[in-house]
């Protein structure tokens, strides 16, 4: 059956987190771009799922539930995608609420830091104009405001000059543990996937320790073909998936038509070396 699934995109964001399109608008865009299996994976939040599912159903678009959970591992932020779970599971809902709960305080501290170190006033209220879900203020919203006021030329510039380690507006934050995130996803019947593993600032030794721990906790897959990887990294992480016995996932990490490096559904096919993650719920 999985042979009939051609264009799969299992990673993107709506206004429910730091994307700029609503769940239904993304569903329509995914359909128009030829996607036939889709997951919306908002950061630390599942409240967009009912709208996403209904829109997908109306469009005849294959759909599975998704989320992207923020994790702190060895002092670094790592993202874990959960797929094909029951979004009504209480353990998952409570865990995500706990993960979101520090964002408000962090945003105020970020604004104070931007004022102190870069003389930029009122960035908290500026960022809020871009927030669709008051529970989910993120660095992306600050980045959009910094572009609006001309402090940066683009969102990626905003992350280059602000908001990242060592730069004004960066505030260290403790997210969920790896064990919690994988546990919440598995407890809700889902599959845990390492998001964009090429993006983390980990030595090869630390990355190995991370993958082994993720696997021991019951993690099943890693993203290989993602909008956050270079073409070289598609191959590198496909080989890594093979070595560790992980399934492979594919997703654009689409946030916005303006800033998108990769549009939804517009990615290379998964290399054949490893089985796709959707084989975990659609048997081959
Ligand atoms: P937060 O969860 O508030 O720390 O924000 C993380 C989000 O910021 C990520 O999910 C990306 O959407 C965005 N982000 C992080 N780094 C960059 C970057 N270099 N360029 C563009 N967006 C980024
Ligand atoms: Mn994001
Ligand atoms: Mn991510
Ligand atoms: Mn993402």
PDB file of C-alpha atoms and ligand atoms in Angstrom:
ATOM      1  CA  UNK A   1       0.000   0.000   0.000  1.00  0.00           C
ATOM      2  CA  UNK A   2       2.833   2.426   0.743  1.00  0.00           C
ATOM      3  CA  UNK A   3       3.884   2.168  -2.919  1.00  0.00           C
ATOM      4  CA  UNK A   4       0.828   4.289  -3.764  1.00  0.00           C
ATOM      5  CA  UNK A   5       1.993   7.077  -1.455  1.00  0.00           C
ATOM      6  CA  UNK A   6       4.113   9.345  -3.670  1.00  0.00           C
ATOM      7  CA  UNK A   7       4.510  12.757  -2.119  1.00  0.00           C
ATOM      8  CA  UNK A   8       4.671  12.818   1.653  1.00  0.00           C
ATOM      9  CA  UNK A   9       5.244  15.926   3.772  1.00  0.00           C
ATOM     10  CA  UNK A  10       5.295  15.261   7.498  1.00  0.00           C
ATOM     11  CA  UNK A  11       6.679  18.540   8.874  1.00  0.00           C
ATOM     12  CA  UNK A  12       5.213  22.054   8.686  1.00  0.00           C
ATOM     13  CA  UNK A  13       3.862  24.877  10.855  1.00  0.00           C
ATOM     14  CA  UNK A  14       0.647  26.910  10.959  1.00  0.00           C
ATOM     15  CA  UNK A  15      -0.521  30.044  12.815  1.00  0.00           C
ATOM     16  CA  UNK A  16      -1.094  27.719  15.782  1.00  0.00           C
ATOM     17  CA  UNK A  17       2.703  27.944  16.316  1.00  0.00           C
ATOM     18  CA  UNK A  18       5.141  29.997  14.224  1.00  0.00           C
ATOM     19  CA  UNK A  19       3.787  29.543  10.697  1.00  0.00           C
ATOM     20  CA  UNK A  20       1.857  32.262   8.851  1.00  0.00           C
ATOM     21  CA  UNK A  21      -0.893  30.176   7.180  1.00  0.00           C
ATOM     22  CA  UNK A  22      -3.834  28.578   8.982  1.00  0.00           C
ATOM     23  CA  UNK A  23      -4.068  24.769   9.063  1.00  0.00           C
ATOM     24  CA  UNK A  24      -6.710  24.834   6.265  1.00  0.00           C
ATOM     25  CA  UNK A  25      -4.602  27.163   4.123  1.00  0.00           C
ATOM     26  CA  UNK A  26      -1.643  24.780   4.435  1.00  0.00           C
ATOM     27  CA  UNK A  27      -3.863  21.809   3.577  1.00  0.00           C
ATOM     28  CA  UNK A  28      -4.957  23.595   0.376  1.00  0.00           C
ATOM     29  CA  UNK A  29      -1.348  24.476  -0.478  1.00  0.00           C
ATOM     30  CA  UNK A  30      -0.216  20.896   0.161  1.00  0.00           C
ATOM     31  CA  UNK A  31      -2.986  19.567  -2.110  1.00  0.00           C
ATOM     32  CA  UNK A  32      -2.121  22.103  -4.843  1.00  0.00           C
ATOM     33  CA  UNK A  33       1.550  21.053  -4.622  1.00  0.00           C
ATOM     34  CA  UNK A  34       0.650  17.382  -5.119  1.00  0.00           C
ATOM     35  CA  UNK A  35       1.090  16.131  -1.552  1.00  0.00           C
ATOM     36  CA  UNK A  36      -0.829  12.918  -0.880  1.00  0.00           C
ATOM     37  CA  UNK A  37       0.080  12.306   2.765  1.00  0.00           C
ATOM     38  CA  UNK A  38       0.395  15.271   5.121  1.00  0.00           C
ATOM     39  CA  UNK A  39       1.015  16.047   8.796  1.00  0.00           C
ATOM     40  CA  UNK A  40       0.846  19.467  10.433  1.00  0.00           C
ATOM     41  CA  UNK A  41       3.545  19.554  13.131  1.00  0.00           C
ATOM     42  CA  UNK A  42       3.119  22.732  15.152  1.00  0.00           C
ATOM     43  CA  UNK A  43       5.629  23.373  17.942  1.00  0.00           C
ATOM     44  CA  UNK A  44       4.527  21.960  21.316  1.00  0.00           C
ATOM     45  CA  UNK A  45       0.835  22.213  20.389  1.00  0.00           C
ATOM     46  CA  UNK A  46      -1.902  19.986  18.943  1.00  0.00           C
ATOM     47  CA  UNK A  47      -4.828  22.420  18.874  1.00  0.00           C
ATOM     48  CA  UNK A  48      -4.565  22.871  15.083  1.00  0.00           C
ATOM     49  CA  UNK A  49      -5.267  19.199  14.471  1.00  0.00           C
ATOM     50  CA  UNK A  50      -9.096  19.272  14.202  1.00  0.00           C
ATOM     51  CA  UNK A  51      -8.983  22.014  11.536  1.00  0.00           C
ATOM     52  CA  UNK A  52      -6.107  20.287   9.706  1.00  0.00           C
ATOM     53  CA  UNK A  53      -7.880  16.937   9.665  1.00  0.00           C
ATOM     54  CA  UNK A  54     -11.213  18.402   8.501  1.00  0.00           C
ATOM     55  CA  UNK A  55      -9.528  20.394   5.727  1.00  0.00           C
ATOM     56  CA  UNK A  56      -7.564  17.345   4.589  1.00  0.00           C
ATOM     57  CA  UNK A  57     -10.732  15.261   4.553  1.00  0.00           C
ATOM     58  CA  UNK A  58     -12.571  17.865   2.425  1.00  0.00           C
ATOM     59  CA  UNK A  59      -9.677  17.924  -0.051  1.00  0.00           C
ATOM     60  CA  UNK A  60      -9.190  14.142  -0.195  1.00  0.00           C
ATOM     61  CA  UNK A  61      -5.670  14.618   1.183  1.00  0.00           C
ATOM     62  CA  UNK A  62      -4.112  11.772   3.223  1.00  0.00           C
ATOM     63  CA  UNK A  63      -3.551  12.957   6.786  1.00  0.00           C
ATOM     64  CA  UNK A  64      -1.856  11.865  10.017  1.00  0.00           C
ATOM     65  CA  UNK A  65      -1.584  13.771  13.283  1.00  0.00           C
ATOM     66  CA  UNK A  66       1.693  15.517  14.061  1.00  0.00           C
ATOM     67  CA  UNK A  67       3.556  17.703  16.559  1.00  0.00           C
ATOM     68  CA  UNK A  68       7.136  18.983  16.979  1.00  0.00           C
ATOM     69  CA  UNK A  69       8.274  18.912  20.611  1.00  0.00           C
ATOM     70  CA  UNK A  70      11.081  21.145  21.933  1.00  0.00           C
ATOM     71  CA  UNK A  71      13.602  19.142  23.968  1.00  0.00           C
ATOM     72  CA  UNK A  72      16.743  20.044  25.906  1.00  0.00           C
ATOM     73  CA  UNK A  73      19.403  17.338  25.635  1.00  0.00           C
ATOM     74  CA  UNK A  74      22.951  17.840  26.941  1.00  0.00           C
ATOM     75  CA  UNK A  75      22.248  21.572  27.105  1.00  0.00           C
ATOM     76  CA  UNK A  76      21.201  21.776  23.438  1.00  0.00           C
ATOM     77  CA  UNK A  77      17.753  22.319  21.938  1.00  0.00           C
ATOM     78  CA  UNK A  78      16.634  19.324  19.884  1.00  0.00           C
ATOM     79  CA  UNK A  79      13.278  18.900  18.132  1.00  0.00           C
ATOM     80  CA  UNK A  80      11.362  15.617  18.230  1.00  0.00           C
ATOM     81  CA  UNK A  81       8.470  15.133  15.806  1.00  0.00           C
ATOM     82  CA  UNK A  82       5.579  12.905  16.860  1.00  0.00           C
ATOM     83  CA  UNK A  83       3.400  11.316  14.165  1.00  0.00           C
ATOM     84  CA  UNK A  84       0.180   9.330  13.989  1.00  0.00           C
ATOM     85  CA  UNK A  85      -0.824   9.601  17.659  1.00  0.00           C
ATOM     86  CA  UNK A  86      -4.119  10.148  19.481  1.00  0.00           C
ATOM     87  CA  UNK A  87      -4.248  13.911  20.065  1.00  0.00           C
ATOM     88  CA  UNK A  88      -6.780  13.436  22.862  1.00  0.00           C
ATOM     89  CA  UNK A  89      -4.278  11.501  24.991  1.00  0.00           C
ATOM     90  CA  UNK A  90      -4.115  13.308  28.342  1.00  0.00           C
ATOM     91  CA  UNK A  91      -0.448  12.569  29.042  1.00  0.00           C
ATOM     92  CA  UNK A  92       0.527  14.181  25.728  1.00  0.00           C
ATOM     93  CA  UNK A  93      -1.791  17.168  26.229  1.00  0.00           C
ATOM     94  CA  UNK A  94      -0.447  17.823  29.749  1.00  0.00           C
ATOM     95  CA  UNK A  95       3.164  17.355  28.657  1.00  0.00           C
ATOM     96  CA  UNK A  96       2.790  19.838  25.795  1.00  0.00           C
ATOM     97  CA  UNK A  97       1.091  22.376  28.093  1.00  0.00           C
ATOM     98  CA  UNK A  98       4.034  22.085  30.485  1.00  0.00           C
ATOM     99  CA  UNK A  99       6.494  22.516  27.596  1.00  0.00           C
ATOM    100  CA  UNK A 100       4.698  25.669  26.388  1.00  0.00           C
ATOM    101  CA  UNK A 101       4.408  27.192  29.835  1.00  0.00           C
ATOM    102  CA  UNK A 102       7.825  28.886  29.973  1.00  0.00           C
ATOM    103  CA  UNK A 103       7.485  30.694  26.627  1.00  0.00           C
ATOM    104  CA  UNK A 104       5.769  33.823  27.935  1.00  0.00           C
ATOM    105  CA  UNK A 105       8.442  34.545  30.574  1.00  0.00           C
ATOM    106  CA  UNK A 106      11.206  33.737  28.089  1.00  0.00           C
ATOM    107  CA  UNK A 107       9.705  36.166  25.539  1.00  0.00           C
ATOM    108  CA  UNK A 108       9.697  38.976  28.102  1.00  0.00           C
ATOM    109  CA  UNK A 109      13.317  38.198  28.976  1.00  0.00           C
ATOM    110  CA  UNK A 110      14.211  38.167  25.272  1.00  0.00           C
ATOM    111  CA  UNK A 111      12.656  41.619  24.842  1.00  0.00           C
ATOM    112  CA  UNK A 112      14.581  42.927  27.880  1.00  0.00           C
ATOM    113  CA  UNK A 113      17.811  41.548  26.420  1.00  0.00           C
ATOM    114  CA  UNK A 114      17.111  43.123  23.005  1.00  0.00           C
ATOM    115  CA  UNK A 115      16.582  46.461  24.744  1.00  0.00           C
ATOM    116  CA  UNK A 116      19.673  46.172  26.966  1.00  0.00           C
ATOM    117  CA  UNK A 117      22.111  44.846  24.385  1.00  0.00           C
ATOM    118  CA  UNK A 118      20.806  46.293  21.128  1.00  0.00           C
ATOM    119  CA  UNK A 119      18.698  49.282  22.233  1.00  0.00           C
ATOM    120  CA  UNK A 120      15.611  47.852  20.537  1.00  0.00           C
ATOM    121  CA  UNK A 121      12.467  48.884  22.454  1.00  0.00           C
ATOM    122  CA  UNK A 122       9.027  47.214  22.643  1.00  0.00           C
ATOM    123  CA  UNK A 123       9.964  44.024  20.836  1.00  0.00           C
ATOM    124  CA  UNK A 124       7.674  41.938  23.065  1.00  0.00           C
ATOM    125  CA  UNK A 125       4.603  43.842  21.895  1.00  0.00           C
ATOM    126  CA  UNK A 126       5.979  43.943  18.365  1.00  0.00           C
ATOM    127  CA  UNK A 127       6.427  40.162  18.295  1.00  0.00           C
ATOM    128  CA  UNK A 128       2.936  39.675  19.737  1.00  0.00           C
ATOM    129  CA  UNK A 129       1.411  41.200  16.584  1.00  0.00           C
ATOM    130  CA  UNK A 130       2.619  38.114  14.705  1.00  0.00           C
ATOM    131  CA  UNK A 131       1.454  35.559  17.268  1.00  0.00           C
ATOM    132  CA  UNK A 132      -1.594  33.475  16.341  1.00  0.00           C
ATOM    133  CA  UNK A 133      -1.704  31.510  19.604  1.00  0.00           C
ATOM    134  CA  UNK A 134      -0.956  33.468  22.805  1.00  0.00           C
ATOM    135  CA  UNK A 135       0.502  30.317  24.360  1.00  0.00           C
ATOM    136  CA  UNK A 136       3.113  29.968  21.668  1.00  0.00           C
ATOM    137  CA  UNK A 137       5.235  33.088  21.297  1.00  0.00           C
ATOM    138  CA  UNK A 138       8.457  32.047  19.592  1.00  0.00           C
ATOM    139  CA  UNK A 139      11.715  33.437  18.278  1.00  0.00           C
ATOM    140  CA  UNK A 140      10.190  33.429  14.775  1.00  0.00           C
ATOM    141  CA  UNK A 141       7.664  36.087  15.857  1.00  0.00           C
ATOM    142  CA  UNK A 142      10.485  38.285  17.172  1.00  0.00           C
ATOM    143  CA  UNK A 143      12.376  37.718  13.915  1.00  0.00           C
ATOM    144  CA  UNK A 144       9.399  38.902  11.830  1.00  0.00           C
ATOM    145  CA  UNK A 145       9.096  42.043  13.946  1.00  0.00           C
ATOM    146  CA  UNK A 146      12.830  42.784  13.643  1.00  0.00           C
ATOM    147  CA  UNK A 147      12.420  42.615   9.852  1.00  0.00           C
ATOM    148  CA  UNK A 148       9.337  44.895  10.034  1.00  0.00           C
ATOM    149  CA  UNK A 149      11.252  47.644  11.863  1.00  0.00           C
ATOM    150  CA  UNK A 150      14.237  47.352   9.537  1.00  0.00           C
ATOM    151  CA  UNK A 151      16.630  46.010  12.185  1.00  0.00           C
ATOM    152  CA  UNK A 152      17.273  43.060   9.827  1.00  0.00           C
ATOM    153  CA  UNK A 153      16.807  42.449   6.122  1.00  0.00           C
ATOM    154  CA  UNK A 154      15.250  38.985   6.458  1.00  0.00           C
ATOM    155  CA  UNK A 155      14.117  36.408   8.997  1.00  0.00           C
ATOM    156  CA  UNK A 156      17.312  34.409   8.529  1.00  0.00           C
ATOM    157  CA  UNK A 157      19.319  37.618   9.068  1.00  0.00           C
ATOM    158  CA  UNK A 158      17.397  38.161  12.298  1.00  0.00           C
ATOM    159  CA  UNK A 159      18.587  34.741  13.506  1.00  0.00           C
ATOM    160  CA  UNK A 160      22.116  35.486  12.337  1.00  0.00           C
ATOM    161  CA  UNK A 161      22.410  38.800  14.205  1.00  0.00           C
ATOM    162  CA  UNK A 162      19.949  38.276  17.063  1.00  0.00           C
ATOM    163  CA  UNK A 163      18.069  35.527  18.915  1.00  0.00           C
ATOM    164  CA  UNK A 164      20.793  32.853  18.735  1.00  0.00           C
ATOM    165  CA  UNK A 165      23.456  31.903  21.275  1.00  0.00           C
ATOM    166  CA  UNK A 166      25.765  34.806  22.077  1.00  0.00           C
ATOM    167  CA  UNK A 167      23.574  37.389  20.272  1.00  0.00           C
ATOM    168  CA  UNK A 168      21.148  39.992  21.684  1.00  0.00           C
ATOM    169  CA  UNK A 169      17.728  38.498  22.380  1.00  0.00           C
ATOM    170  CA  UNK A 170      19.013  34.998  23.133  1.00  0.00           C
ATOM    171  CA  UNK A 171      17.748  33.591  26.419  1.00  0.00           C
ATOM    172  CA  UNK A 172      18.696  30.012  27.318  1.00  0.00           C
ATOM    173  CA  UNK A 173      15.665  27.870  28.005  1.00  0.00           C
ATOM    174  CA  UNK A 174      14.989  24.430  29.424  1.00  0.00           C
ATOM    175  CA  UNK A 175      12.435  22.463  27.380  1.00  0.00           C
ATOM    176  CA  UNK A 176      11.140  18.888  27.882  1.00  0.00           C
ATOM    177  CA  UNK A 177      13.578  16.024  28.419  1.00  0.00           C
ATOM    178  CA  UNK A 178      14.135  13.523  25.597  1.00  0.00           C
ATOM    179  CA  UNK A 179      12.611  10.809  27.758  1.00  0.00           C
ATOM    180  CA  UNK A 180       9.484  12.900  28.370  1.00  0.00           C
ATOM    181  CA  UNK A 181       8.964  13.841  24.717  1.00  0.00           C
ATOM    182  CA  UNK A 182       9.415  10.296  23.379  1.00  0.00           C
ATOM    183  CA  UNK A 183       7.314   8.961  26.278  1.00  0.00           C
ATOM    184  CA  UNK A 184       4.398  11.354  25.600  1.00  0.00           C
ATOM    185  CA  UNK A 185       4.400  10.480  21.879  1.00  0.00           C
ATOM    186  CA  UNK A 186       4.600   6.734  22.464  1.00  0.00           C
ATOM    187  CA  UNK A 187       2.046   6.928  25.288  1.00  0.00           C
ATOM    188  CA  UNK A 188      -0.377   8.442  22.759  1.00  0.00           C
ATOM    189  CA  UNK A 189       0.301   5.573  20.325  1.00  0.00           C
ATOM    190  CA  UNK A 190       2.551   7.604  18.020  1.00  0.00           C
ATOM    191  CA  UNK A 191       5.938   7.327  16.352  1.00  0.00           C
ATOM    192  CA  UNK A 192       8.837   9.526  17.556  1.00  0.00           C
ATOM    193  CA  UNK A 193      11.108  11.027  14.882  1.00  0.00           C
ATOM    194  CA  UNK A 194      14.267  13.156  15.260  1.00  0.00           C
ATOM    195  CA  UNK A 195      13.605  16.407  13.378  1.00  0.00           C
ATOM    196  CA  UNK A 196      16.349  17.761  11.050  1.00  0.00           C
ATOM    197  CA  UNK A 197      19.284  15.968  12.775  1.00  0.00           C
ATOM    198  CA  UNK A 198      21.773  17.888  10.617  1.00  0.00           C
ATOM    199  CA  UNK A 199      20.912  21.158  12.338  1.00  0.00           C
ATOM    200  CA  UNK A 200      22.251  20.395  15.799  1.00  0.00           C
ATOM    201  CA  UNK A 201      25.558  21.631  17.048  1.00  0.00           C
ATOM    202  CA  UNK A 202      26.721  18.222  18.346  1.00  0.00           C
ATOM    203  CA  UNK A 203      30.051  16.469  17.845  1.00  0.00           C
ATOM    204  CA  UNK A 204      29.868  13.086  16.024  1.00  0.00           C
ATOM    205  CA  UNK A 205      30.394  11.411  19.412  1.00  0.00           C
ATOM    206  CA  UNK A 206      27.547  13.346  21.042  1.00  0.00           C
ATOM    207  CA  UNK A 207      25.268  12.712  18.041  1.00  0.00           C
ATOM    208  CA  UNK A 208      25.990   8.983  18.371  1.00  0.00           C
ATOM    209  CA  UNK A 209      25.143   9.071  22.100  1.00  0.00           C
ATOM    210  CA  UNK A 210      21.972  10.992  21.271  1.00  0.00           C
ATOM    211  CA  UNK A 211      20.797   8.510  18.607  1.00  0.00           C
ATOM    212  CA  UNK A 212      21.525   5.543  20.901  1.00  0.00           C
ATOM    213  CA  UNK A 213      19.552   7.112  23.742  1.00  0.00           C
ATOM    214  CA  UNK A 214      16.683   8.034  21.397  1.00  0.00           C
ATOM    215  CA  UNK A 215      16.571   4.451  20.114  1.00  0.00           C
ATOM    216  CA  UNK A 216      16.729   2.973  23.629  1.00  0.00           C
ATOM    217  CA  UNK A 217      13.742   5.153  24.592  1.00  0.00           C
ATOM    218  CA  UNK A 218      11.734   3.728  21.687  1.00  0.00           C
ATOM    219  CA  UNK A 219      12.404   6.380  19.031  1.00  0.00           C
ATOM    220  CA  UNK A 220      11.840   4.860  15.583  1.00  0.00           C
ATOM    221  CA  UNK A 221      12.816   7.325  12.878  1.00  0.00           C
ATOM    222  CA  UNK A 222      14.865  10.345  11.804  1.00  0.00           C
ATOM    223  CA  UNK A 223      14.195  12.962   9.162  1.00  0.00           C
ATOM    224  CA  UNK A 224      16.537  12.469   6.244  1.00  0.00           C
ATOM    225  CA  UNK A 225      14.977  14.566   3.467  1.00  0.00           C
ATOM    226  CA  UNK A 226      13.984  17.878   5.064  1.00  0.00           C
ATOM    227  CA  UNK A 227      13.933  21.541   4.089  1.00  0.00           C
ATOM    228  CA  UNK A 228      16.528  22.031   6.844  1.00  0.00           C
ATOM    229  CA  UNK A 229      19.108  19.692   5.222  1.00  0.00           C
ATOM    230  CA  UNK A 230      21.458  20.232   2.308  1.00  0.00           C
ATOM    231  CA  UNK A 231      21.496  17.628  -0.499  1.00  0.00           C
ATOM    232  CA  UNK A 232      24.704  16.170   1.018  1.00  0.00           C
ATOM    233  CA  UNK A 233      22.904  15.736   4.311  1.00  0.00           C
ATOM    234  CA  UNK A 234      20.068  13.769   2.612  1.00  0.00           C
ATOM    235  CA  UNK A 235      22.656  11.100   1.856  1.00  0.00           C
ATOM    236  CA  UNK A 236      24.585  11.394   5.098  1.00  0.00           C
ATOM    237  CA  UNK A 237      21.498  10.951   7.285  1.00  0.00           C
ATOM    238  CA  UNK A 238      20.068   8.198   5.067  1.00  0.00           C
ATOM    239  CA  UNK A 239      23.254   6.221   5.754  1.00  0.00           C
ATOM    240  CA  UNK A 240      23.010   7.053   9.451  1.00  0.00           C
ATOM    241  CA  UNK A 241      19.355   5.884   9.510  1.00  0.00           C
ATOM    242  CA  UNK A 242      20.486   2.621   7.904  1.00  0.00           C
ATOM    243  CA  UNK A 243      23.315   2.136  10.417  1.00  0.00           C
ATOM    244  CA  UNK A 244      21.084   2.706  13.460  1.00  0.00           C
ATOM    245  CA  UNK A 245      18.070   0.859  12.050  1.00  0.00           C
ATOM    246  CA  UNK A 246      15.831   3.942  11.958  1.00  0.00           C
ATOM    247  CA  UNK A 247      12.979   4.549   9.518  1.00  0.00           C
ATOM    248  CA  UNK A 248      13.295   7.723   7.403  1.00  0.00           C
ATOM    249  CA  UNK A 249      10.943  10.709   7.355  1.00  0.00           C
ATOM    250  CA  UNK A 250      10.452  13.502   4.836  1.00  0.00           C
ATOM    251  CA  UNK A 251       9.151  17.025   5.472  1.00  0.00           C
ATOM    252  CA  UNK A 252       9.632  20.583   4.240  1.00  0.00           C
ATOM    253  CA  UNK A 253       9.488  22.366   7.645  1.00  0.00           C
ATOM    254  CA  UNK A 254       7.400  24.930   5.763  1.00  0.00           C
ATOM    255  CA  UNK A 255       6.508  28.059   7.809  1.00  0.00           C
ATOM    256  CA  UNK A 256       5.665  30.840   5.365  1.00  0.00           C
ATOM    257  CA  UNK A 257       5.382  31.477   1.604  1.00  0.00           C
ATOM    258  CA  UNK A 258       7.662  34.542   2.020  1.00  0.00           C
ATOM    259  CA  UNK A 259      10.513  32.885   3.899  1.00  0.00           C
ATOM    260  CA  UNK A 260      10.196  29.318   2.654  1.00  0.00           C
ATOM    261  CA  UNK A 261      13.397  27.767   1.437  1.00  0.00           C
ATOM    262  CA  UNK A 262      11.409  24.663   0.551  1.00  0.00           C
ATOM    263  CA  UNK A 263       7.690  24.834  -0.201  1.00  0.00           C
ATOM    264  CA  UNK A 264       5.376  22.182   1.154  1.00  0.00           C
ATOM    265  CA  UNK A 265       5.682  18.939  -0.815  1.00  0.00           C
ATOM    266  CA  UNK A 266       8.604  20.223  -2.915  1.00  0.00           C
ATOM    267  CA  UNK A 267      11.412  17.874  -1.852  1.00  0.00           C
ATOM    268  CA  UNK A 268      13.411  14.978  -3.293  1.00  0.00           C
ATOM    269  CA  UNK A 269      12.036  11.475  -2.854  1.00  0.00           C
ATOM    270  CA  UNK A 270      13.396   9.465   0.072  1.00  0.00           C
ATOM    271  CA  UNK A 271      16.403   7.375  -0.933  1.00  0.00           C
ATOM    272  CA  UNK A 272      15.524   3.659  -1.170  1.00  0.00           C
ATOM    273  CA  UNK A 273      18.153   2.460   1.332  1.00  0.00           C
ATOM    274  CA  UNK A 274      15.847   2.742   4.355  1.00  0.00           C
ATOM    275  CA  UNK A 275      12.118   2.151   4.819  1.00  0.00           C
ATOM    276  CA  UNK A 276       9.904   5.232   5.084  1.00  0.00           C
ATOM    277  CA  UNK A 277       8.408   6.122   8.458  1.00  0.00           C
ATOM    278  CA  UNK A 278       4.856   5.742   7.108  1.00  0.00           C
ATOM    279  CA  UNK A 279       5.545   1.989   6.804  1.00  0.00           C
ATOM    280  CA  UNK A 280       5.168   2.099  10.633  1.00  0.00           C
ATOM    281  CA  UNK A 281       1.422   2.653  10.190  1.00  0.00           C
ATOM    282  CA  UNK A 282       0.813   1.792   6.509  1.00  0.00           C
ATOM    283  CA  UNK A 283       2.267  -1.739   6.161  1.00  0.00           C
ATOM    284  CA  UNK A 284       4.112  -2.245   2.858  1.00  0.00           C
TER     285      UNK A 284
HETATM  286  P1  LIG B   1      11.709  28.804  19.474  1.00  0.00           P
HETATM  287  O1  LIG B   1      10.917  27.515  19.591  1.00  0.00           O
HETATM  288  O2  LIG B   1      10.970  29.984  20.003  1.00  0.00           O
HETATM  289  O3  LIG B   1      13.103  28.675  20.036  1.00  0.00           O
HETATM  290  O4  LIG B   1      11.866  29.086  17.918  1.00  0.00           O
HETATM  291  C1  LIG B   1      12.412  28.110  17.077  1.00  0.00           C
HETATM  292  C2  LIG B   1      12.025  28.390  15.645  1.00  0.00           C
HETATM  293  O5  LIG B   1      12.783  29.470  15.141  1.00  0.00           O
HETATM  294  C3  LIG B   1      12.333  27.229  14.730  1.00  0.00           C
HETATM  295  O6  LIG B   1      11.305  26.282  14.734  1.00  0.00           O
HETATM  296  C4  LIG B   1      12.418  27.924  13.391  1.00  0.00           C
HETATM  297  O7  LIG B   1      11.125  28.114  12.873  1.00  0.00           O
HETATM  298  C5  LIG B   1      12.969  29.270  13.742  1.00  0.00           C
HETATM  299  N1  LIG B   1      14.419  29.346  13.464  1.00  0.00           N
HETATM  300  C6  LIG B   1      15.428  28.911  14.251  1.00  0.00           C
HETATM  301  N2  LIG B   1      16.623  29.192  13.661  1.00  0.00           N
HETATM  302  C7  LIG B   1      16.343  29.789  12.480  1.00  0.00           C
HETATM  303  C8  LIG B   1      17.116  30.323  11.408  1.00  0.00           C
HETATM  304  N3  LIG B   1      18.454  30.297  11.444  1.00  0.00           N
HETATM  305  N4  LIG B   1      16.470  30.863  10.351  1.00  0.00           N
HETATM  306  C9  LIG B   1      15.119  30.922  10.307  1.00  0.00           C
HETATM  307  N5  LIG B   1      14.329  30.431  11.289  1.00  0.00           N
HETATM  308  C10 LIG B   1      14.927  29.875  12.346  1.00  0.00           C
HETATM  309 MN1  LIG B   2       9.445  26.926  13.727  1.00  0.00          MN
HETATM  310 MN1  LIG B   3      12.505  22.280  14.251  1.00  0.00          MN
HETATM  311 MN1  LIG B   4       9.695  22.641  12.397  1.00  0.00          MN
END
